[in-house]
Amino acid sequence: MAAVQWHSRARRYESELQSCGLEVAPVEFSDYHPLKSITVTDSKSRRGARKGSTSSSSSSSSSVAPDPLSSMLDGTDPLSMFAAASASESPPTLSQSRKRREKEDEVGVDFEPWSSKRGEILARFTTTEKLSINLFMGSEKGKAPSLASSAVSEKVRTRLEELDDLEEGSQRELLNLSQQDYVNRIEELNQSLKEAWASDQKVKALKIVIQCSKLLSDTAVIQFYPSKFVLITDILDTFGRLVYERIWSMCSDPRPLPDSFTADEVNDTAKETCLNWFFKIASIRELIPRLYVEVALLKCNRFLTKCGIQETVPRLTAMIRGIGDPLVAVYARAYLCRIGMEVAPHLKDSLNKNFFDLLGTFRQIHGDSVQNQLVLQRVEIPVYLTLYSPAIHWILQCVSYRAPEDYINCAEIWVEFTCRHFTKREVNTVLSDIIKHMTPDRAFEDAYPQLQSVIRKILTYFHDFSVLFSMERFLPFMDMFQKDSVRVGVCLSIMDVFIKHQQEPTRDPVILNALLHVCKTMHDSVNALTLEDEKRSLALLINGFIRMVSFGRDFEQQLSFCVEARATFCNLEPVLVQLIHTVNQLAMETRRVMRGSHSRKTAAFVRACAAYSFITIPSLTSIFSRLNLYLLSGQVALANQCLSQADAFLKAAVSVLPEVPRSISIEGKLRSSEGFLLDFINNFLSALLVVPDHPEAGVLFLVRGLLNMVQDYTWEDNSDAKVHVYISALPLLAAMSQESYLYSIPKVDSNETLYGGDPKFLAEINKLCETLIGQVLDHLKTLGRDESIHRQGSLAFSLFGCLLAHGDLRNNKLNQLAVNLWNLSHKQGYCNTRTSVRTLEFIKHQAQQPDMVHLSDVLHRLTLQSRT
Amino acid sequence: MSASLDIRLKRANKVYHEGEVLAGVVAIVSKEAVQHQGITLTMEGIVNLQLSSKSVGVFEAFYNSVKPIQLITSNIEVVKQGKVPGGKTEIPFEFPLHTKGNKVLYETYHGVFVNIQYTLRCDMKRSLLAKDLSKTCEFMVHCLPQKAKLQPTPVDFTITPETLQNVRERSLLPKFLIRGHLDATNCVITKPLTGELVVESSDVAIKSIELQLVRVETCGCAEGYARDATEIQNIQIAEGDVCHSLPIPIYMVFPRLFTCPTLETINFKVGEFTCNKYKSNSATVCGLPMADRCDSLFLCRV
């Protein structure tokens, strides 16, 4: 092909700007801004808002928000906001509240069950002495005192005492039993209880149980008492279960009762049967059997009334005070606590009352009755005291069960009161109390929801973070969140509040230290399984924090903060990007402060900033982040007169170019990267205008480098991108050949000064342009062959536009090329007629300029072909 | 036995009030059809009075000089003479509980000398060859709630050797002091008797503290009246040498049937239930259990 000669058109940028600039109309930004959200406010309140009141009426006026989009969404997306609202605000439905009740009504697996203690007690408390079972306390019957004045008829007496004895035939006292015999005998009783029940002899069954419980008032062979207690309460358990199941089965018509039934669902017959049992028990003459049997049937209260159990347990607790022997009493308490825990573990008050009553009656041990008994049985006090240990241990286990839970439930409420009405000092006291209570046995592990709620409440009332972190116990409190997910959740809510409410940038070391720690926790929670979305929201919060850090004029401190932050947050790419921006901003801020001329010290500082960016950028995985940051940092370096640094940035950008993949993932979809790449290259080209050539590298080193990369890059098949780049490079080259450049950087000599319009330099540019045009024309030819006429037309038109704007059309060859391109683009009639018409009008307009007359010749040769 | 007869009341607890309707079914279960000459139901409420042998002469007591008082009676024929088919047959019935004249349905009470009982009897008459079938069932009547508002009448008490009755050698008794209170002496019959008791001091170890519920029944006629007190229930509230100065609860459920609201009529009187706190020492000195009686109770139903 015939070589095209390139001649750049000389430009007078200033006059051009004046002639074609639009009339500037001042815009009142405070009244109208296209991005400002529409809010309806009356003028009065708006005035208030503008003065910086925090209760801003428009979201755009709260400048604290880190990101206008996220501030609109309030940090959470609307869907999860709805979900959260429905979870927290909707009144608990029946099933929910029932579920909670059930949870309260049951003892968790964390409670060591009685069954595991049983065997231990039996093995520990043994005896070689002879035992006796006096199953018929008939001897008392004769002695039962009656008032001399009251004549008791035989009929009534029989009724009153029918519960007191077994059938005539079974009245016996078994003496001289070995321990094994005793155990066997009790087991026999257990069997006969079951048999009696199975054969529908309910009264006999009750009698057996009463007789057995009576044995517990007998403290002969006292060292065996704990084991006796275990054996006999087994029988009571069996009985309690039989009665409960019997009454429960009476309600199985038409369908079985659910486990969480209420008294309303129980039919009258079952209720009457249940009531009968309780009346029978209430008339048992002796205290200890009456107590034990009623405790055994405690669960049956559920059939009668809703609050039966919770009324009965305190009464039974008080009833135990009537037991004089302290050992008998403590075991009775242990049994009540055991059944109480099975049936209604939430009745803490009674458990506590049992414990305090136990303490209150402890002096009984040193009373005469006990001492005499010990002398008689020849048992030493230390041995005697060990007999108490299983019972006391059990009571304490019941009392302490979930005690921290109760505490934290109260504290959670209390802290809000404190926050609302007192100062940080009192809140600190509450926090330290919570720590004190929740630390033993790692009780906090079971109370994360409540502890989180404590934090939330504090954050609701304390927005001043310097106050918040000056509470001594706040950070130790945070240390209780040891489960990662919970910890991160708490950190998120802290950062959320910080970003929303922190008004001024801060350098308070207390806040920075604490928040850096908080952010580090969030950052460290990121792992391979973390979703992109989560990472993004974490990064958003951390970025918000970084933006709020300012050391004022202490730029070095700021930079070292960024260094620390980079080390801390190395896994979150958006944070690294933010840090690079912060550092670039820092460099520009330094330049502003120095009014453009750096001292030796500040020059060294901005170079340090550039170095920071230069070593940080390669760690980013996103190629376009890297490219854009290289370019931006290069521009910043240039602005700060760091020429070699700027060169390095731009060179790095060029050398990274071949790595750009042909498609990139955007929001989870694979998209062609071509558009982004073209955008970047155009941006890059316009920056190159002001970059002076490196004295040791050749002329237009960077431009050539870029174009070489473009040439070698594997573009998409059938793509005109490469040619578009070539066309885009022409304006740059044309601009470079001007005597004075369109723009320049203060205190940086661009090529205009370096070469001073040297003809060799201009010739170099022209040669480059000619090569580019040659490439474009070659491409146009291939398009003609491939019958991609449409593409050919539009490319030709682009090149025509470029020639018109930047080429010197007085040159005949260039002139002819332009006309040819026009014709080529109009040959197939694919071009936009309207654009063509407007182009012609532009040329006509240009031709009126004094030194552009030649354009009118061109105009004559351009014909407008209508498609029709 | 080829056929069985049963009465089933609608209410599981069998408790009715004056003015209500006593309803239920007569259930006949038989393999084959049963031939009969009519099935009748009789409802009856009767007060039986009996004089104790202590109050009157033995002979007189034996002959029951006091006549039963009928409160209500009613008789209906459920089924006319005919045949009941084989299998299970249920015949529903209803009796309105209305009295005639100015009679009142007193509350069911099973006492010693006074008995107030309501029964329902079903009879199936059959031909000469087969035995008549009969079934009786008792139902309970509770008197209507009292309108007057019940004032709680708490009462404090102290028991010392000096307050004891029926003691011959007071000087031989060990020293002790028991204080306490009953929450109310006007008691609602469905609610337990409650209170507290504190052993302030005692020279000897206490063996047991019991609570005795006693009733007083009075039967009268023109010739005079007989008044008797009998124990209903005895409940142990403390066993062994209880802790001093620690309040021990007093708690007693009034047994059903054997207690009723305090009642006074022309012919008889049930009431003045009394409560005895009862203390038994391992009294080595006197060797006798000691009792202190006190506090008459007024029971009512609300």
XYZ file of C-alpha atoms in Angstrom, chain A residues 325-823:
499
model
C -33.716 -35.469 112.303
C -31.330 -33.428 110.121
C -30.163 -36.407 108.096
C -33.710 -37.513 107.291
C -34.581 -33.924 106.426
C -31.646 -33.389 104.094
C -32.464 -36.516 102.128
C -36.105 -35.504 101.925
C -34.898 -32.196 100.449
C -32.661 -34.025 98.018
C -35.639 -36.065 96.840
C -37.841 -33.004 96.479
C -35.114 -31.235 94.533
C -34.641 -34.256 92.328
C -38.311 -34.594 91.422
C -38.602 -30.810 91.220
C -35.791 -30.692 88.675
C -37.421 -33.438 86.638
C -40.818 -31.824 86.647
C -40.244 -28.089 86.865
C -36.588 -27.056 86.752
C -37.576 -23.422 86.337
C -38.808 -23.236 89.929
C -35.496 -21.975 91.176
C -36.925 -20.255 94.221
C -37.895 -23.495 95.859
C -34.534 -25.052 95.144
C -32.873 -22.084 96.773
C -35.296 -22.211 99.684
C -34.379 -25.820 100.241
C -30.759 -24.914 100.353
C -31.262 -22.048 102.785
C -33.522 -24.126 105.016
C -30.791 -26.733 105.024
C -28.294 -24.121 106.204
C -30.763 -22.818 108.768
C -31.259 -26.217 110.358
C -27.629 -27.271 110.219
C -27.195 -26.567 113.921
C -29.468 -29.549 114.565
C -26.472 -31.780 113.908
C -24.925 -30.615 117.141
C -28.165 -30.997 119.069
C -28.618 -33.556 121.796
C -30.875 -35.820 119.781
C -28.294 -36.419 117.088
C -25.369 -36.662 119.502
C -27.157 -39.213 121.636
C -27.985 -41.261 118.607
C -24.373 -41.228 117.448
C -23.142 -42.351 120.826
C -25.672 -45.119 120.814
C -24.707 -46.278 117.325
C -21.014 -45.671 117.967
C -20.555 -43.493 114.903
C -17.935 -40.753 114.890
C -18.919 -37.235 113.832
C -16.621 -37.152 110.742
C -18.128 -40.401 109.484
C -21.588 -39.099 110.258
C -20.968 -35.922 108.288
C -19.943 -37.844 105.190
C -23.457 -39.283 105.154
C -24.707 -35.832 104.200
C -22.460 -35.397 101.211
C -24.529 -37.131 98.483
C -27.672 -35.212 99.441
C -25.989 -31.838 99.793
C -24.040 -32.402 96.632
C -27.237 -33.159 94.791
C -29.071 -30.124 96.183
C -26.168 -27.891 95.214
C -26.108 -29.353 91.748
C -29.787 -28.488 91.372
C -29.374 -25.011 92.818
C -26.389 -24.152 90.680
C -27.907 -25.550 87.509
C -28.260 -22.718 85.045
C -27.900 -20.212 87.829
C -25.710 -18.079 85.545
C -28.528 -18.188 83.031
C -30.895 -16.591 85.484
C -28.302 -14.044 86.397
C -27.613 -13.053 82.831
C -31.291 -12.797 82.014
C -31.629 -10.185 84.740
C -28.379 -8.444 83.891
C -29.442 -8.155 80.291
C -32.460 -6.104 81.375
C -30.630 -4.233 84.070
C -27.924 -2.949 81.771
C -30.452 -1.058 79.693
C -31.721 0.759 82.751
C -28.176 1.621 83.710
C -27.326 2.819 80.230
C -30.380 5.008 80.032
C -30.125 6.702 83.395
C -26.513 6.557 84.497
C -23.038 7.263 83.232
C -20.284 5.068 81.937
C -19.023 4.524 85.439
C -22.133 2.627 86.484
C -22.321 0.754 83.208
C -18.725 -0.268 83.739
C -19.695 -1.602 87.148
C -22.487 -3.677 85.636
C -20.115 -5.010 83.003
C -17.555 -6.001 85.559
C -20.259 -7.752 87.569
C -21.391 -9.679 84.521
C -17.816 -10.708 83.837
C -17.435 -11.847 87.402
C -20.550 -14.001 87.200
C -20.129 -15.422 83.753
C -16.453 -16.299 83.784
C -16.438 -19.244 86.229
C -16.960 -22.549 84.430
C -17.109 -20.635 81.168
C -20.748 -19.912 81.864
C -20.673 -17.285 79.138
C -20.696 -20.070 76.574
C -24.359 -20.653 77.254
C -25.292 -17.007 77.319
C -24.091 -15.580 74.032
C -27.499 -14.251 72.964
C -27.867 -12.351 76.219
C -24.306 -11.062 76.183
C -24.792 -9.884 72.624
C -27.926 -8.137 73.674
C -25.971 -6.397 76.446
C -23.533 -5.076 73.860
C -26.342 -3.975 71.587
C -28.003 -2.070 74.406
C -24.793 -0.328 75.366
C -24.214 0.608 71.749
C -27.716 2.034 71.563
C -26.948 4.492 74.309
C -23.227 5.150 73.928
C -22.292 6.537 70.556
C -19.173 8.296 71.675
C -16.511 5.703 71.186
C -13.948 7.471 73.286
C -16.350 7.107 76.214
C -17.240 3.586 75.263
C -13.679 2.354 75.126
C -12.656 4.240 78.194
C -14.880 1.843 80.146
C -12.290 -0.389 81.668
C -14.341 -3.529 81.444
C -15.640 -3.125 77.931
C -12.818 -4.962 76.197
C -12.571 -7.676 78.882
C -16.303 -8.082 78.340
C -15.678 -8.558 74.638
C -13.198 -11.286 75.493
C -16.068 -13.428 76.698
C -17.228 -13.870 73.124
C -15.026 -16.811 72.370
C -17.070 -18.496 69.722
C -15.882 -17.124 66.414
C -19.215 -16.534 64.753
C -20.586 -14.717 67.786
C -17.449 -12.675 68.193
C -17.568 -11.534 64.601
C -21.259 -10.703 64.938
C -20.509 -8.471 67.898
C -17.640 -6.798 66.056
C -19.907 -6.149 63.092
C -22.480 -4.438 65.255
C -19.812 -2.297 66.919
C -18.399 -1.195 63.578
C -21.850 -0.561 62.249
C -22.575 1.833 65.074
C -19.168 3.446 64.772
C -19.599 4.195 61.104
C -23.097 5.507 61.617
C -22.362 7.737 64.540
C -18.744 8.798 64.433
C -18.888 12.367 63.218
C -15.280 13.455 63.023
C -12.172 11.603 61.914
C -10.277 10.499 64.974
C -6.740 9.840 66.139
C -7.681 8.834 69.686
C -5.254 5.994 70.428
C -7.786 4.226 72.656
C -10.391 4.145 69.918
C -7.883 3.215 67.241
C -6.385 0.406 69.246
C -9.735 -1.010 70.188
C -11.272 -0.720 66.763
C -8.186 -2.078 65.069
C -8.583 -5.059 67.341
C -12.286 -5.309 66.495
C -11.607 -5.050 62.775
C -8.824 -7.572 63.008
C -11.248 -10.002 64.565
C -13.617 -9.462 61.675
C -10.826 -9.823 59.162
C -9.466 -12.964 60.759
C -12.842 -14.629 60.472
C -12.427 -14.690 56.702
C -11.540 -18.108 55.394
C -11.901 -20.109 52.232
C -15.562 -20.703 52.927
C -16.507 -17.075 53.453
C -18.990 -15.879 50.868
C -18.075 -12.988 48.600
C -21.013 -11.094 49.954
C -19.818 -11.421 53.534
C -16.339 -10.382 52.553
C -17.770 -7.344 50.860
C -19.758 -6.259 53.879
C -16.797 -6.864 56.205
C -14.571 -4.858 53.883
C -17.131 -2.073 53.736
C -17.083 -1.730 57.519
C -13.310 -1.859 57.757
C -13.026 0.717 54.970
C -15.424 2.932 56.873
C -13.118 2.709 59.847
C -9.994 3.455 57.801
C -11.676 6.536 56.341
C -12.382 7.777 59.830
C -8.768 7.617 60.915
C -6.928 10.888 60.574
C -3.785 12.014 62.287
C -4.220 15.514 60.964
C -0.889 16.983 59.916
C 1.007 14.018 61.254
C 1.274 12.409 57.824
C 3.987 9.976 58.793
C 1.858 8.600 61.564
C -0.960 8.193 59.076
C 1.298 6.302 56.696
C 2.533 4.021 59.406
C -1.081 3.383 60.358
C -1.682 2.327 56.760
C 1.328 0.051 56.929
C -0.043 -1.571 60.047
C -3.517 -1.833 58.542
C -2.115 -3.473 55.422
C -0.452 -6.122 57.521
C -3.603 -6.623 59.524
C -6.135 -6.751 56.712
C -4.134 -8.465 54.007
C -6.896 -10.915 53.127
C -9.544 -8.392 52.193
C -8.823 -6.934 48.786
C -11.238 -3.998 48.980
C -9.455 -2.914 52.137
C -6.084 -2.966 50.394
C -7.573 -0.927 47.584
C -8.896 1.559 50.117
C -5.481 1.733 51.773
C -3.799 2.533 48.454
C -6.341 5.257 47.849
C -5.757 6.592 51.345
C -2.019 6.690 50.796
C -2.403 8.372 47.406
C -4.683 10.893 49.011
C -2.075 11.394 51.689
C 0.544 12.164 49.056
C -1.769 14.657 47.383
C -2.607 16.194 50.726
C 1.115 16.625 51.388
C 1.470 18.303 48.017
C -1.419 20.622 48.820
C 0.113 21.547 52.164
C 3.484 22.218 50.520
C 1.723 24.157 47.738
C 3.275 21.963 45.117
C 6.933 22.377 46.028
C 8.235 19.641 48.216
C 10.995 20.048 50.717
C 13.566 17.327 50.950
C 11.661 15.783 53.758
C 8.257 15.838 52.118
C 9.749 14.648 48.844
C 11.102 11.640 50.663
C 7.704 11.162 52.277
C 5.745 11.176 49.024
C 8.239 8.739 47.581
C 7.577 6.542 50.564
C 3.878 6.796 49.760
C 4.579 5.775 46.189
C 6.651 2.880 47.405
C 3.789 1.808 49.626
C 1.420 1.710 46.699
C 3.951 0.099 44.425
C 4.485 -2.868 46.682
C 0.852 -3.188 47.655
C -0.697 -3.233 44.203
C 0.850 -6.545 43.031
C -0.890 -8.382 45.877
C -4.287 -7.623 44.418
C -5.852 -10.374 42.374
C -8.266 -8.258 40.384
C -6.410 -7.279 37.228
C -8.380 -4.109 36.604
C -7.910 -2.942 40.187
C -4.223 -3.389 39.619
C -4.220 -1.565 36.288
C -6.302 1.348 37.495
C -4.309 1.708 40.685
C -1.018 1.615 38.789
C -2.305 4.371 36.589
C -3.714 6.393 39.443
C -0.635 5.975 41.598
C 1.508 6.866 38.595
C -0.449 10.063 38.161
C -0.091 10.841 41.851
C 3.643 10.182 41.693
C 3.918 12.420 38.685
C 1.964 15.129 40.401
C 4.465 14.903 43.224
C 7.419 15.118 40.865
C 8.496 11.554 41.477
C 9.368 10.847 37.892
C 11.086 7.519 38.217
C 8.316 6.256 40.495
C 5.700 7.366 37.964
C 7.657 5.613 35.220
C 7.777 2.473 37.274
C 4.020 2.541 37.870
C 3.194 3.095 34.230
C 5.706 0.513 33.057
C 4.233 -1.926 35.490
C 0.766 -1.201 34.139
C 1.949 -1.819 30.577
C 3.698 -5.015 31.533
C 0.570 -6.274 33.289
C -1.600 -5.653 30.231
C -0.942 -9.027 28.515
C -2.259 -10.735 31.640
C -5.748 -9.316 31.169
C -7.943 -12.324 30.478
C -10.398 -12.147 27.606
C -13.298 -12.598 29.956
C -13.679 -11.655 33.576
C -16.253 -12.524 36.180
C -18.512 -9.663 37.111
C -21.127 -10.315 39.773
C -20.811 -13.998 39.145
C -21.225 -13.787 35.362
C -18.484 -14.182 32.822
C -18.293 -11.078 30.689
C -15.931 -10.010 27.956
C -13.166 -7.814 29.322
C -12.733 -5.943 26.045
C -14.808 -2.910 26.957
C -13.009 -2.464 30.260
C -9.640 -2.880 28.614
C -10.434 -0.266 25.963
C -11.619 2.143 28.630
C -8.430 1.639 30.569
C -6.196 2.069 27.534
C -7.934 5.306 26.535
C -7.532 6.580 30.053
C -3.919 5.510 30.054
C -3.228 7.193 26.703
C -4.511 10.515 27.904
C -2.273 10.283 30.954
C 0.747 9.594 28.767
C 0.627 13.066 27.243
C 2.233 14.595 30.304
C 4.687 11.796 31.058
C 8.145 12.887 29.975
C 10.302 10.360 28.188
C 12.916 8.680 30.262
C 16.301 10.068 29.240
C 17.809 6.610 28.876
C 14.903 4.977 27.126
C 13.999 5.793 23.552
C 11.595 8.396 22.289
C 7.966 7.721 23.186
C 9.114 4.709 25.090
C 5.831 4.198 26.955
C 3.590 4.809 23.950
C 5.523 2.326 21.900
C 5.531 -0.115 24.744
C 1.803 0.171 25.071
C 1.193 -0.192 21.362
C 3.472 -3.232 21.233
C 1.503 -4.821 24.013
C -1.708 -4.049 22.158
C -0.296 -5.605 19.061
C 0.733 -8.788 20.817
C -2.363 -9.081 22.935
C -4.631 -11.936 21.932
C -7.786 -10.045 21.171
C -11.048 -11.761 20.612
C -11.505 -13.244 17.159
C -13.384 -10.998 14.826
C -12.802 -7.993 17.035
C -11.930 -4.486 15.980
C -10.642 -3.566 19.403
C -7.023 -3.452 18.422
C -7.785 -1.063 15.562
C -9.883 1.064 17.887
C -6.835 1.396 20.116
C -4.742 2.430 17.128
C -7.291 5.062 16.170
C -7.377 6.266 19.774
C -3.605 6.614 19.838
C -3.686 9.092 16.953
C -5.193 11.962 18.993
C -2.525 11.412 21.646
C 0.240 11.550 19.103
C -1.315 14.616 17.495
C -1.500 16.266 20.902
C 2.105 15.398 21.563
C 3.246 17.131 18.421
C 1.757 20.467 19.498
C 4.052 23.268 20.514
C 2.334 23.662 23.808
C 0.408 20.858 25.337
C -3.239 20.762 26.273
C -2.344 20.170 29.895
C 0.715 19.781 31.997
C 1.745 19.187 35.526
C 3.254 21.999 37.516
C 6.939 21.533 38.095
C 7.114 18.573 35.748
C 8.611 19.069 32.330
C 6.683 17.161 29.707
C 7.998 16.203 26.313
C 7.022 19.617 24.947
C 9.796 21.126 27.034
C 12.181 18.226 26.752
C 12.174 18.146 22.985
C 11.025 21.722 22.394
C 9.332 20.783 19.123
C 12.481 19.120 17.764
C 11.770 18.074 14.135
C 13.297 14.661 14.804
C 10.810 14.146 17.571
C 7.944 15.270 15.356
C 9.133 13.032 12.571
C 9.189 10.146 14.998
C 5.584 10.896 15.939
C 4.498 11.183 12.339
C 6.158 7.900 11.485
C 4.335 6.231 14.297
C 1.049 7.710 13.141
C 1.642 6.524 9.635
C 2.310 3.006 10.835
C -0.897 3.091 12.838
C -2.955 4.368 9.933
C -1.368 1.739 7.730
C -2.454 -0.904 10.208
C -5.969 0.473 10.261
C -6.213 0.551 6.516
C -4.974 -3.020 6.272
C -7.643 -4.035 8.665
C -10.277 -2.192 6.659
C -9.275 -4.197 3.630
C -9.653 -7.514 5.417
C -13.062 -6.427 6.542
C -14.060 -5.790 2.929
C -13.031 -9.324 2.051
C -14.890 -10.816 4.953
C -18.038 -9.022 3.942
C -18.199 -7.348 7.317
C -19.221 -4.261 5.483
C -21.000 -2.728 8.348
C -17.963 -2.875 10.624
C -15.787 -1.627 7.815
C -18.028 1.401 7.357
C -18.068 2.404 10.987
C -14.308 1.930 11.435
C -13.651 3.963 8.352
C -15.886 6.673 9.721
C -13.987 6.659 13.040
C -10.702 7.095 11.262
C -12.237 9.815 9.136
C -13.360 11.618 12.266
C -9.896 11.293 13.721
C -8.270 12.673 10.585
C -10.726 15.534 10.474
C -10.085 16.498 14.095
C -6.366 15.886 14.394
C -4.873 15.644 10.921
C -3.683 18.502 8.827
C -5.963 18.138 5.794
C -4.049 20.707 3.800
C -1.842 17.815 3.036
C -3.204 16.350 -0.172
C -2.566 12.745 0.636
C -4.235 13.058 3.973
C -6.992 15.007 2.334
C -7.490 12.287 -0.254
C -7.420 9.583 2.436
C -10.106 11.386 4.340
C -12.329 11.613 1.293
C -11.741 7.961 0.520
C -12.652 6.977 4.042
C -15.833 9.041 3.821
C -16.755 7.317 0.622
